[in-house]
PDB file of C-alpha atoms in Angstrom:
ATOM      1  CA  MET A  16      -5.201  -5.139  16.358  1.00  0.00           C
ATOM      2  CA  GLU A  17      -4.567  -7.416  19.317  1.00  0.00           C
ATOM      3  CA  ASP A  18      -1.475  -5.392  20.635  1.00  0.00           C
ATOM      4  CA  ILE A  19       1.030  -8.482  20.455  1.00  0.00           C
ATOM      5  CA  PRO A  20       4.485  -7.340  20.316  1.00  0.00           C
ATOM      6  CA  PHE A  21       6.426  -7.261  16.468  1.00  0.00           C
ATOM      7  CA  ILE A  22       9.561  -7.125  15.200  1.00  0.00           C
ATOM      8  CA  GLN A  23       9.777  -6.282  11.529  1.00  0.00           C
ATOM      9  CA  TYR A  24      12.515  -6.974   9.014  1.00  0.00           C
ATOM     10  CA  GLY A  25      13.621  -4.940   6.040  1.00  0.00           C
ATOM     11  CA  GLU A  26      12.903  -1.295   5.223  1.00  0.00           C
ATOM     12  CA  ALA A  27       9.753  -1.337   4.354  1.00  0.00           C
ATOM     13  CA  PRO A  28       7.226   1.264   6.126  1.00  0.00           C
ATOM     14  CA  VAL A  29       3.902  -0.111   7.429  1.00  0.00           C
ATOM     15  CA  PHE A  30       1.537  -0.631   4.992  1.00  0.00           C
ATOM     16  CA  TYR A  31      -0.700   2.544   5.628  1.00  0.00           C
ATOM     17  CA  ASP A  32       2.576   4.631   5.448  1.00  0.00           C
ATOM     18  CA  HIS A  33       4.116   3.634   1.777  1.00  0.00           C
ATOM     19  CA  ALA A  34       4.309   5.840  -1.073  1.00  0.00           C
ATOM     20  CA  LEU A  35       1.183   4.559  -2.577  1.00  0.00           C
ATOM     21  CA  ILE A  36      -0.981   4.254   0.070  1.00  0.00           C
ATOM     22  CA  ARG A  37      -0.085   7.510   2.003  1.00  0.00           C
ATOM     23  CA  PRO A  38      -1.553  10.174  -0.128  1.00  0.00           C
ATOM     24  CA  ILE A  39      -5.067   8.643   0.035  1.00  0.00           C
ATOM     25  CA  MET A  40      -4.542   7.934   3.539  1.00  0.00           C
ATOM     26  CA  ASP A  41      -4.063  11.399   4.620  1.00  0.00           C
ATOM     27  CA  HIS A  42      -6.801  12.435   2.554  1.00  0.00           C
ATOM     28  CA  LEU A  43      -8.861  10.613   4.947  1.00  0.00           C
ATOM     29  CA  ARG A  44      -6.876  12.405   7.907  1.00  0.00           C
ATOM     30  CA  LEU A  45      -7.611  16.219   6.793  1.00  0.00           C
ATOM     31  CA  ALA A  46     -11.388  14.728   5.886  1.00  0.00           C
ATOM     32  CA  ILE A  47     -11.753  14.487   9.414  1.00  0.00           C
ATOM     33  CA  LYS A  48      -9.293  17.097  10.955  1.00  0.00           C
ATOM     34  CA  PRO A  49      -8.516  19.710   8.353  1.00  0.00           C
ATOM     35  CA  ARG A  50      -6.362  21.359   9.926  1.00  0.00           C
ATOM     36  CA  ARG A  51      -3.707  18.661  10.229  1.00  0.00           C
ATOM     37  CA  MET A  52      -0.219  19.623   8.919  1.00  0.00           C
ATOM     38  CA  ASP A  53       1.459  16.353   8.744  1.00  0.00           C
ATOM     39  CA  ALA A  54      -1.472  15.343   6.186  1.00  0.00           C
ATOM     40  CA  LEU A  55      -1.014  18.316   3.814  1.00  0.00           C
ATOM     41  CA  PRO A  56       2.056  17.063   1.531  1.00  0.00           C
ATOM     42  CA  GLY A  57      -0.302  13.630   1.094  1.00  0.00           C
ATOM     43  CA  VAL A  58      -3.204  15.934  -0.504  1.00  0.00           C
ATOM     44  CA  ILE A  59      -0.705  18.955  -2.481  1.00  0.00           C
ATOM     45  CA  GLY A  60       0.904  16.210  -4.350  1.00  0.00           C
ATOM     46  CA  PRO A  61      -1.963  15.069  -6.299  1.00  0.00           C
ATOM     47  CA  LEU A  62      -3.018  18.135  -6.849  1.00  0.00           C
ATOM     48  CA  TYR A  63       0.333  18.152  -9.244  1.00  0.00           C
ATOM     49  CA  ILE A  64       1.988  21.110  -7.072  1.00  0.00           C
ATOM     50  CA  SER A  65       4.941  20.806  -5.685  1.00  0.00           C
ATOM     51  CA  ARG A  66       4.641  19.678  -2.060  1.00  0.00           C
ATOM     52  CA  ASP A  67       7.726  21.652  -0.790  1.00  0.00           C
ATOM     53  CA  ALA A  68       6.430  24.981  -2.327  1.00  0.00           C
ATOM     54  CA  GLY A  69       3.554  24.495  -1.703  1.00  0.00           C
ATOM     55  CA  MET A  70       3.732  23.616   2.339  1.00  0.00           C
ATOM     56  CA  ASP A  71       5.820  26.710   2.418  1.00  0.00           C
ATOM     57  CA  HIS A  72       3.461  28.897   1.242  1.00  0.00           C
ATOM     58  CA  ILE A  73      -0.027  27.278   3.241  1.00  0.00           C
ATOM     59  CA  MET A  74       2.785  27.595   6.836  1.00  0.00           C
ATOM     60  CA  MET A  75       4.078  31.482   5.410  1.00  0.00           C
ATOM     61  CA  LYS A  76       0.118  31.961   5.243  1.00  0.00           C
ATOM     62  CA  GLU A  77      -0.887  30.075   8.690  1.00  0.00           C
ATOM     63  CA  GLN A  78       1.618  32.646  10.238  1.00  0.00           C
ATOM     64  CA  GLN A  79      -0.628  35.700   9.046  1.00  0.00           C
ATOM     65  CA  GLN A  80      -3.681  34.272   9.210  1.00  0.00           C
ATOM     66  CA  SER A  81      -5.159  30.645   9.860  1.00  0.00           C
ATOM     67  CA  LYS A  82      -7.487  28.911   8.292  1.00  0.00           C
ATOM     68  CA  LYS A  83     -10.126  25.788   9.166  1.00  0.00           C
ATOM     69  CA  TYR A  84      -9.024  25.088   5.901  1.00  0.00           C
ATOM     70  CA  PRO A  85      -4.992  26.120   5.512  1.00  0.00           C
ATOM     71  CA  LEU A  86      -5.468  23.578   1.985  1.00  0.00           C
ATOM     72  CA  ILE A  87      -6.913  27.067   1.057  1.00  0.00           C
ATOM     73  CA  HIS A  88      -4.338  29.253   0.919  1.00  0.00           C
ATOM     74  CA  LEU A  89      -3.381  27.551  -1.842  1.00  0.00           C
ATOM     75  CA  TYR A  90      -6.877  28.515  -3.284  1.00  0.00           C
ATOM     76  CA  HIS A  91      -5.376  32.397  -3.347  1.00  0.00           C
ATOM     77  CA  TRP A  92      -1.327  31.797  -4.648  1.00  0.00           C
ATOM     78  CA  ASP A  93      -0.521  33.415  -7.331  1.00  0.00           C
ATOM     79  CA  ARG A  94       1.798  30.835  -8.582  1.00  0.00           C
ATOM     80  CA  LEU A  95      -0.984  28.704  -9.522  1.00  0.00           C
ATOM     81  CA  LYS A  96      -3.028  29.081 -12.557  1.00  0.00           C
ATOM     82  CA  SER A  97      -7.322  29.606 -12.507  1.00  0.00           C
ATOM     83  CA  PHE A  98      -7.321  25.571 -12.997  1.00  0.00           C
ATOM     84  CA  GLN A  99      -5.216  24.565 -10.668  1.00  0.00           C
ATOM     85  CA  ARG A 100      -6.785  27.117  -7.981  1.00  0.00           C
ATOM     86  CA  GLN A 101     -10.190  25.739  -9.029  1.00  0.00           C
ATOM     87  CA  GLN A 102      -8.758  22.337  -8.511  1.00  0.00           C
ATOM     88  CA  VAL A 103      -7.602  23.225  -4.540  1.00  0.00           C
ATOM     89  CA  LYS A 104     -10.986  24.311  -4.275  1.00  0.00           C
ATOM     90  CA  ASP A 105     -12.846  21.464  -5.793  1.00  0.00           C
ATOM     91  CA  ARG A 106     -10.663  19.082  -3.355  1.00  0.00           C
ATOM     92  CA  ILE A 107     -11.891  20.842   0.355  1.00  0.00           C
ATOM     93  CA  VAL A 108     -15.461  20.275  -0.958  1.00  0.00           C
ATOM     94  CA  PHE A 109     -14.404  16.377  -1.915  1.00  0.00           C
ATOM     95  CA  LEU A 110     -12.701  16.312   1.491  1.00  0.00           C
ATOM     96  CA  LYS A 111     -15.767  18.017   3.516  1.00  0.00           C
ATOM     97  CA  LYS A 112     -17.922  14.970   1.348  1.00  0.00           C
ATOM     98  CA  ILE A 113     -15.784  11.556   2.020  1.00  0.00           C
ATOM     99  CA  LYS A 114     -16.039  12.834   6.212  1.00  0.00           C
ATOM    100  CA  GLU A 115     -18.870  10.598   6.567  1.00  0.00           C
ATOM    101  CA  MET A 116     -18.883   8.413   3.975  1.00  0.00           C
ATOM    102  CA  LYS A 117     -17.655   4.496   5.041  1.00  0.00           C
ATOM    103  CA  PRO A 118     -14.352   4.348   4.711  1.00  0.00           C
ATOM    104  CA  LEU A 119     -14.112   1.704   1.811  1.00  0.00           C
ATOM    105  CA  TYR A 120     -16.583   4.058  -0.307  1.00  0.00           C
ATOM    106  CA  ALA A 121     -14.730   6.931   0.462  1.00  0.00           C
ATOM    107  CA  ILE A 122     -11.383   5.075  -1.221  1.00  0.00           C
ATOM    108  CA  GLN A 123     -12.913   4.130  -3.576  1.00  0.00           C
ATOM    109  CA  GLU A 124     -14.232   8.003  -4.549  1.00  0.00           C
ATOM    110  CA  ILE A 125     -10.830   8.634  -4.023  1.00  0.00           C
ATOM    111  CA  ARG A 126      -9.233   6.397  -6.481  1.00  0.00           C
ATOM    112  CA  ARG A 127     -12.650   7.290  -9.085  1.00  0.00           C
ATOM    113  CA  VAL A 128     -12.152  11.009  -9.120  1.00  0.00           C
ATOM    114  CA  PHE A 129      -8.491  11.584  -9.063  1.00  0.00           C
ATOM    115  CA  TYR A 130      -5.943   9.230  -7.563  1.00  0.00           C
ATOM    116  CA  ASP A 131      -5.615   6.260 -10.032  1.00  0.00           C
ATOM    117  CA  LYS A 132      -4.906   8.328 -13.265  1.00  0.00           C
ATOM    118  CA  PHE A 133      -2.302  10.036 -10.397  1.00  0.00           C
ATOM    119  CA  ALA A 134      -0.579   7.316  -9.178  1.00  0.00           C
ATOM    120  CA  SER A 135      -0.566   5.650 -12.305  1.00  0.00           C
ATOM    121  CA  ALA A 136       1.386   8.894 -13.989  1.00  0.00           C
ATOM    122  CA  ASP A 137       3.056   9.010 -10.881  1.00  0.00           C
ATOM    123  CA  PHE A 138       4.297   5.705  -9.518  1.00  0.00           C
ATOM    124  CA  SER A 139       4.177   3.671 -12.456  1.00  0.00           C
ATOM    125  CA  GLY A 140       7.904   2.905 -14.377  1.00  0.00           C
ATOM    126  CA  PRO A 141       7.467   1.577 -18.139  1.00  0.00           C
ATOM    127  CA  ALA A 142       7.851  -2.613 -16.522  1.00  0.00           C
ATOM    128  CA  THR A 143       3.672  -3.581 -16.818  1.00  0.00           C
ATOM    129  CA  ARG A 144       3.854  -5.142 -13.764  1.00  0.00           C
ATOM    130  CA  HIS A 145       4.576  -1.916 -11.729  1.00  0.00           C
ATOM    131  CA  LYS A 146       1.206  -1.180 -12.318  1.00  0.00           C
ATOM    132  CA  ASP A 147       0.033  -4.118 -11.915  1.00  0.00           C
ATOM    133  CA  THR A 148       2.066  -3.559  -8.199  1.00  0.00           C
ATOM    134  CA  ILE A 149      -0.015  -0.670  -8.140  1.00  0.00           C
ATOM    135  CA  ARG A 150      -3.578  -2.014  -8.830  1.00  0.00           C
ATOM    136  CA  GLU A 151      -2.945  -4.957  -6.607  1.00  0.00           C
ATOM    137  CA  THR A 152      -1.926  -2.325  -3.600  1.00  0.00           C
ATOM    138  CA  LEU A 153      -4.844  -0.038  -3.623  1.00  0.00           C
ATOM    139  CA  ASP A 154      -7.154  -2.743  -3.919  1.00  0.00           C
ATOM    140  CA  GLU A 155      -5.580  -4.512  -0.792  1.00  0.00           C
ATOM    141  CA  LEU A 156      -6.153  -0.838   0.850  1.00  0.00           C
ATOM    142  CA  GLU A 157     -10.409  -0.926  -0.049  1.00  0.00           C
ATOM    143  CA  SER A 158     -10.058  -4.486   1.269  1.00  0.00           C
ATOM    144  CA  ALA A 159      -8.864  -3.304   4.338  1.00  0.00           C
ATOM    145  CA  ALA A 160     -10.784  -0.354   4.694  1.00  0.00           C
ATOM    146  CA  GLY A 161     -13.919  -2.876   4.488  1.00  0.00           C
ATOM    147  CA  LYS A 162     -13.146  -3.563   8.396  1.00  0.00           C
ATOM    148  CA  PHE A 163     -13.834  -0.302   9.518  1.00  0.00           C
ATOM    149  CA  ALA A 164     -17.210   1.468  10.242  1.00  0.00           C
ATOM    150  CA  THR A 165     -15.789   4.713   9.785  1.00  0.00           C
ATOM    151  CA  VAL A 166     -13.399   7.247   8.354  1.00  0.00           C
ATOM    152  CA  GLU A 167     -12.252   8.411  11.917  1.00  0.00           C
ATOM    153  CA  GLU A 168     -11.425   4.741  12.932  1.00  0.00           C
ATOM    154  CA  MET A 169      -9.381   3.589   9.765  1.00  0.00           C
ATOM    155  CA  VAL A 170      -7.167   7.094  10.446  1.00  0.00           C
ATOM    156  CA  LYS A 171      -6.985   6.459  14.429  1.00  0.00           C
ATOM    157  CA  PHE A 172      -6.134   2.833  13.334  1.00  0.00           C
ATOM    158  CA  ALA A 173      -3.497   3.366  10.431  1.00  0.00           C
ATOM    159  CA  ASP A 174      -2.099   6.257  12.894  1.00  0.00           C
ATOM    160  CA  GLU A 175      -1.431   3.757  16.202  1.00  0.00           C
ATOM    161  CA  LEU A 176       0.151   0.602  13.638  1.00  0.00           C
ATOM    162  CA  SER A 177       2.927   3.823  12.908  1.00  0.00           C
ATOM    163  CA  MET A 178       3.219   4.885  16.280  1.00  0.00           C
ATOM    164  CA  LYS A 179       3.848   1.035  17.359  1.00  0.00           C
ATOM    165  CA  ARG A 180       6.119   0.347  14.338  1.00  0.00           C
ATOM    166  CA  GLU A 181       8.336   3.532  15.858  1.00  0.00           C
ATOM    167  CA  LYS A 182       8.324   1.693  19.179  1.00  0.00           C
ATOM    168  CA  MET A 183       8.383  -1.967  17.738  1.00  0.00           C
ATOM    169  CA  THR A 184      11.764  -1.217  15.787  1.00  0.00           C
ATOM    170  CA  GLU A 185      13.567  -0.416  19.311  1.00  0.00           C
ATOM    171  CA  LEU A 186      13.531  -4.176  20.035  1.00  0.00           C
ATOM    172  CA  LEU A 187      15.723  -4.912  17.213  1.00  0.00           C
ATOM    173  CA  LYS A 188      18.292  -3.069  19.059  1.00  0.00           C
ATOM    174  CA  GLN A 189      18.230  -5.898  21.123  1.00  0.00           C
ATOM    175  CA  GLU A 190      20.378  -8.875  21.316  1.00  0.00           C
ATOM    176  CA  SER A 191      17.268 -11.697  21.118  1.00  0.00           C
ATOM    177  CA  PRO A 192      13.943  -9.058  20.762  1.00  0.00           C
ATOM    178  CA  GLN A 193      11.169 -11.022  21.565  1.00  0.00           C
ATOM    179  CA  GLY A 194       7.908 -10.305  19.439  1.00  0.00           C
ATOM    180  CA  VAL A 195       6.442 -12.167  15.928  1.00  0.00           C
ATOM    181  CA  HIS A 196       8.686 -11.622  13.165  1.00  0.00           C
ATOM    182  CA  LEU A 197       7.072 -10.247  10.326  1.00  0.00           C
ATOM    183  CA  MET A 198       9.623 -10.475   6.705  1.00  0.00           C
ATOM    184  CA  THR A 199       9.547 -11.625   3.137  1.00  0.00           C
ATOM    185  CA  ILE A 200      10.068 -15.344   2.539  1.00  0.00           C
ATOM    186  CA  HIS A 201      12.928 -13.930   0.500  1.00  0.00           C
ATOM    187  CA  ARG A 202      14.592 -12.259   3.669  1.00  0.00           C
ATOM    188  CA  ALA A 203      13.869 -15.390   5.706  1.00  0.00           C
ATOM    189  CA  LYS A 204      16.754 -17.248   3.103  1.00  0.00           C
ATOM    190  CA  GLY A 205      18.787 -19.144   4.851  1.00  0.00           C
ATOM    191  CA  LEU A 206      17.118 -18.523   8.483  1.00  0.00           C
ATOM    192  CA  GLU A 207      15.348 -20.968  10.519  1.00  0.00           C
ATOM    193  CA  PHE A 208      12.474 -20.573  14.021  1.00  0.00           C
ATOM    194  CA  PRO A 209      11.548 -22.948  15.679  1.00  0.00           C
ATOM    195  CA  CYS A 210       8.073 -21.520  14.723  1.00  0.00           C
ATOM    196  CA  VAL A 211       6.623 -20.164  11.059  1.00  0.00           C
ATOM    197  CA  TYR A 212       3.675 -18.796  10.082  1.00  0.00           C
ATOM    198  CA  LEU A 213       3.141 -18.478   6.393  1.00  0.00           C
ATOM    199  CA  LEU A 214       0.118 -16.466   5.223  1.00  0.00           C
ATOM    200  CA  GLY A 215      -1.604 -16.314   1.971  1.00  0.00           C
ATOM    201  CA  ALA A 216      -0.520 -19.840   0.739  1.00  0.00           C
ATOM    202  CA  SER A 217      -3.137 -19.523  -1.769  1.00  0.00           C
ATOM    203  CA  GLU A 218      -3.717 -19.240  -6.282  1.00  0.00           C
ATOM    204  CA  GLY A 219      -2.470 -15.268  -6.827  1.00  0.00           C
ATOM    205  CA  ILE A 220      -0.875 -14.526  -4.221  1.00  0.00           C
ATOM    206  CA  LEU A 221       1.598 -18.208  -3.728  1.00  0.00           C
ATOM    207  CA  PRO A 222       2.136 -18.733  -7.100  1.00  0.00           C
ATOM    208  CA  HIS A 223       1.612 -14.756  -7.384  1.00  0.00           C
ATOM    209  CA  GLU A 224      -0.868 -14.730 -10.079  1.00  0.00           C
ATOM    210  CA  ALA A 225       1.597 -12.659 -12.772  1.00  0.00           C
ATOM    211  CA  ALA A 226       3.106 -16.708 -12.944  1.00  0.00           C
ATOM    212  CA  LEU A 227      -0.448 -17.713 -13.602  1.00  0.00           C
ATOM    213  CA  GLN A 228      -1.062 -15.186 -16.884  1.00  0.00           C
ATOM    214  CA  ASP A 229      -1.187 -17.029 -20.183  1.00  0.00           C
ATOM    215  CA  PHE A 230       1.607 -14.835 -21.723  1.00  0.00           C
ATOM    216  CA  ALA A 231       4.734 -13.584 -19.961  1.00  0.00           C
ATOM    217  CA  PRO A 232       5.029  -9.351 -19.007  1.00  0.00           C
ATOM    218  CA  GLU A 233       6.090  -7.293 -21.830  1.00  0.00           C
ATOM    219  CA  ASP A 234       9.214  -6.447 -19.657  1.00  0.00           C
ATOM    220  CA  VAL A 235      10.425 -10.222 -19.331  1.00  0.00           C
ATOM    221  CA  ARG A 236       9.941 -10.933 -22.377  1.00  0.00           C
ATOM    222  CA  ALA A 237      11.865  -8.524 -23.181  1.00  0.00           C
ATOM    223  CA  ALA A 238      15.011  -8.914 -21.293  1.00  0.00           C
ATOM    224  CA  GLN A 239      14.897 -12.597 -22.319  1.00  0.00           C
ATOM    225  CA  ASN A 240      14.501 -11.451 -25.398  1.00  0.00           C
ATOM    226  CA  MET A 241      12.480 -13.957 -26.388  1.00  0.00           C
ATOM    227  CA  LYS A 242       9.160 -14.519 -28.819  1.00  0.00           C
ATOM    228  CA  GLY A 243       6.675 -16.331 -29.942  1.00  0.00           C
ATOM    229  CA  PRO A 244       4.203 -19.327 -29.058  1.00  0.00           C
ATOM    230  CA  ASP A 245       6.747 -21.445 -27.769  1.00  0.00           C
ATOM    231  CA  LYS A 246       8.938 -18.942 -26.088  1.00  0.00           C
ATOM    232  CA  GLU A 247       5.936 -17.769 -23.777  1.00  0.00           C
ATOM    233  CA  GLY A 248       5.183 -21.418 -22.616  1.00  0.00           C
ATOM    234  CA  ILE A 249       9.086 -21.693 -21.667  1.00  0.00           C
ATOM    235  CA  LEU A 250       9.121 -18.766 -19.643  1.00  0.00           C
ATOM    236  CA  MET A 251       5.700 -19.000 -17.428  1.00  0.00           C
ATOM    237  CA  LYS A 252       6.776 -22.472 -16.607  1.00  0.00           C
ATOM    238  CA  ALA A 253      10.118 -21.004 -15.354  1.00  0.00           C
ATOM    239  CA  ALA A 254       7.940 -17.936 -13.580  1.00  0.00           C
ATOM    240  CA  LEU A 255       5.827 -21.138 -11.994  1.00  0.00           C
ATOM    241  CA  GLU A 256       8.748 -22.654 -10.634  1.00  0.00           C
ATOM    242  CA  GLU A 257      10.382 -19.554  -8.994  1.00  0.00           C
ATOM    243  CA  GLU A 258       6.979 -19.428  -7.718  1.00  0.00           C
ATOM    244  CA  ARG A 259       7.837 -23.254  -6.115  1.00  0.00           C
ATOM    245  CA  ARG A 260      11.292 -22.754  -5.011  1.00  0.00           C
ATOM    246  CA  ILE A 261      10.241 -19.909  -2.981  1.00  0.00           C
ATOM    247  CA  ALA A 262       7.417 -21.715  -1.361  1.00  0.00           C
ATOM    248  CA  TYR A 263       9.591 -24.600  -0.932  1.00  0.00           C
ATOM    249  CA  VAL A 264      12.226 -21.491   1.123  1.00  0.00           C
ATOM    250  CA  ALA A 265       9.109 -20.737   3.483  1.00  0.00           C
ATOM    251  CA  VAL A 266       8.336 -24.334   4.817  1.00  0.00           C
ATOM    252  CA  THR A 267      11.839 -25.266   5.066  1.00  0.00           C
ATOM    253  CA  ARG A 268      12.301 -22.175   7.869  1.00  0.00           C
ATOM    254  CA  ALA A 269      10.861 -24.100  10.217  1.00  0.00           C
ATOM    255  CA  LYS A 270      12.278 -26.321  12.268  1.00  0.00           C
ATOM    256  CA  GLN A 271       9.722 -27.643  14.765  1.00  0.00           C
ATOM    257  CA  GLU A 272       6.409 -26.245  13.733  1.00  0.00           C
ATOM    258  CA  LEU A 273       4.342 -24.777  10.255  1.00  0.00           C
ATOM    259  CA  TYR A 274       1.419 -23.528  10.406  1.00  0.00           C
ATOM    260  CA  VAL A 275       0.033 -22.576   6.763  1.00  0.00           C
ATOM    261  CA  SER A 276      -2.983 -20.220   5.859  1.00  0.00           C
ATOM    262  CA  SER A 277      -4.517 -20.268   2.773  1.00  0.00           C
ATOM    263  CA  PRO A 278      -7.201 -16.909   2.644  1.00  0.00           C
ATOM    264  CA  ALA A 279     -10.137 -17.965   0.236  1.00  0.00           C
ATOM    265  CA  MET A 280     -10.727 -14.609  -0.512  1.00  0.00           C
ATOM    266  CA  HIS A 281      -8.128 -12.433  -1.899  1.00  0.00           C
ATOM    267  CA  HIS A 282      -8.675  -8.535  -2.834  1.00  0.00           C
ATOM    268  CA  GLY A 283     -12.884  -9.624  -2.420  1.00  0.00           C
ATOM    269  CA  LYS A 284     -12.467 -12.645  -5.072  1.00  0.00           C
ATOM    270  CA  THR A 285     -12.954 -16.132  -4.351  1.00  0.00           C
ATOM    271  CA  VAL A 286      -9.198 -18.462  -4.407  1.00  0.00           C
ATOM    272  CA  ALA A 287      -8.428 -21.770  -4.058  1.00  0.00           C
ATOM    273  CA  PRO A 288      -5.589 -23.191  -2.048  1.00  0.00           C
ATOM    274  CA  SER A 289      -2.554 -23.278  -3.213  1.00  0.00           C
ATOM    275  CA  ARG A 290      -1.591 -25.543  -5.904  1.00  0.00           C
ATOM    276  CA  PHE A 291       1.847 -26.327  -4.465  1.00  0.00           C
ATOM    277  CA  LEU A 292       0.369 -27.397  -0.631  1.00  0.00           C
ATOM    278  CA  ILE A 293      -2.591 -29.554  -2.902  1.00  0.00           C
ATOM    279  CA  GLU A 294      -0.014 -30.900  -4.676  1.00  0.00           C
ATOM    280  CA  ALA A 295       2.428 -32.110  -1.768  1.00  0.00           C
ATOM    281  CA  PHE A 296      -0.355 -33.220   0.249  1.00  0.00           C
ATOM    282  CA  LYS A 297      -1.703 -35.854  -2.930  1.00  0.00           C
ATOM    283  CA  SER A 298       2.151 -36.812  -3.643  1.00  0.00           C
TER     284      SER A 298
END
């Protein structure tokens, strides 16, 4: 937001381009600009229509006759069943509805009406933690949306961020790139920097909330082949200690200066500073 040069390490896209987030943002994009063709695939998918086949049909029909809402071409597509065509029509009405909403309310409505169900089916694996990650990521989007007054403002910011990401990718090709280096703690292992900013040292973030539960996730129990209350305690203690090791890696990346951020709010809820920080200062 302050236009500070940055270098993002790893293959992860900008948050708003994440596979789980992009379809929601594309609904917002089409709400303010119905003929934005690059946003159509993100809307077609949650209609349970093949993105590629749907786009091919739309582009073919657009060549014959352009429409204010190109999505309407799917309504007349004979390959779709009647209920699918009705969903297309309903989705266009829905896009018109959310255009004037606050971004936060628009995203909440998208989730409530269809997207949470779609994401649960399209992005979830058998592991419980995958579902937790989906919920966390969508909650994070809602938290970000609260910073914008209009849908247009949020879309503009997301588009600019994507362009900056492409620009900053070029910096990685330089021998000594100048800018803020963004990376996960795992990615930083083995590296050191004069100055390090550790973001998110709060309960539920570091340590992650998955390590603070009373019971280990089902997939973890299955992997360890453990049952019974005593085994649960062993698993959760091990999970917490792994989080402590991760925190140790983070703070020891700093050679000269270390700044630690401990947000008071996370996903709209009040959170305490990380126990790792409190324990360190107590000792």
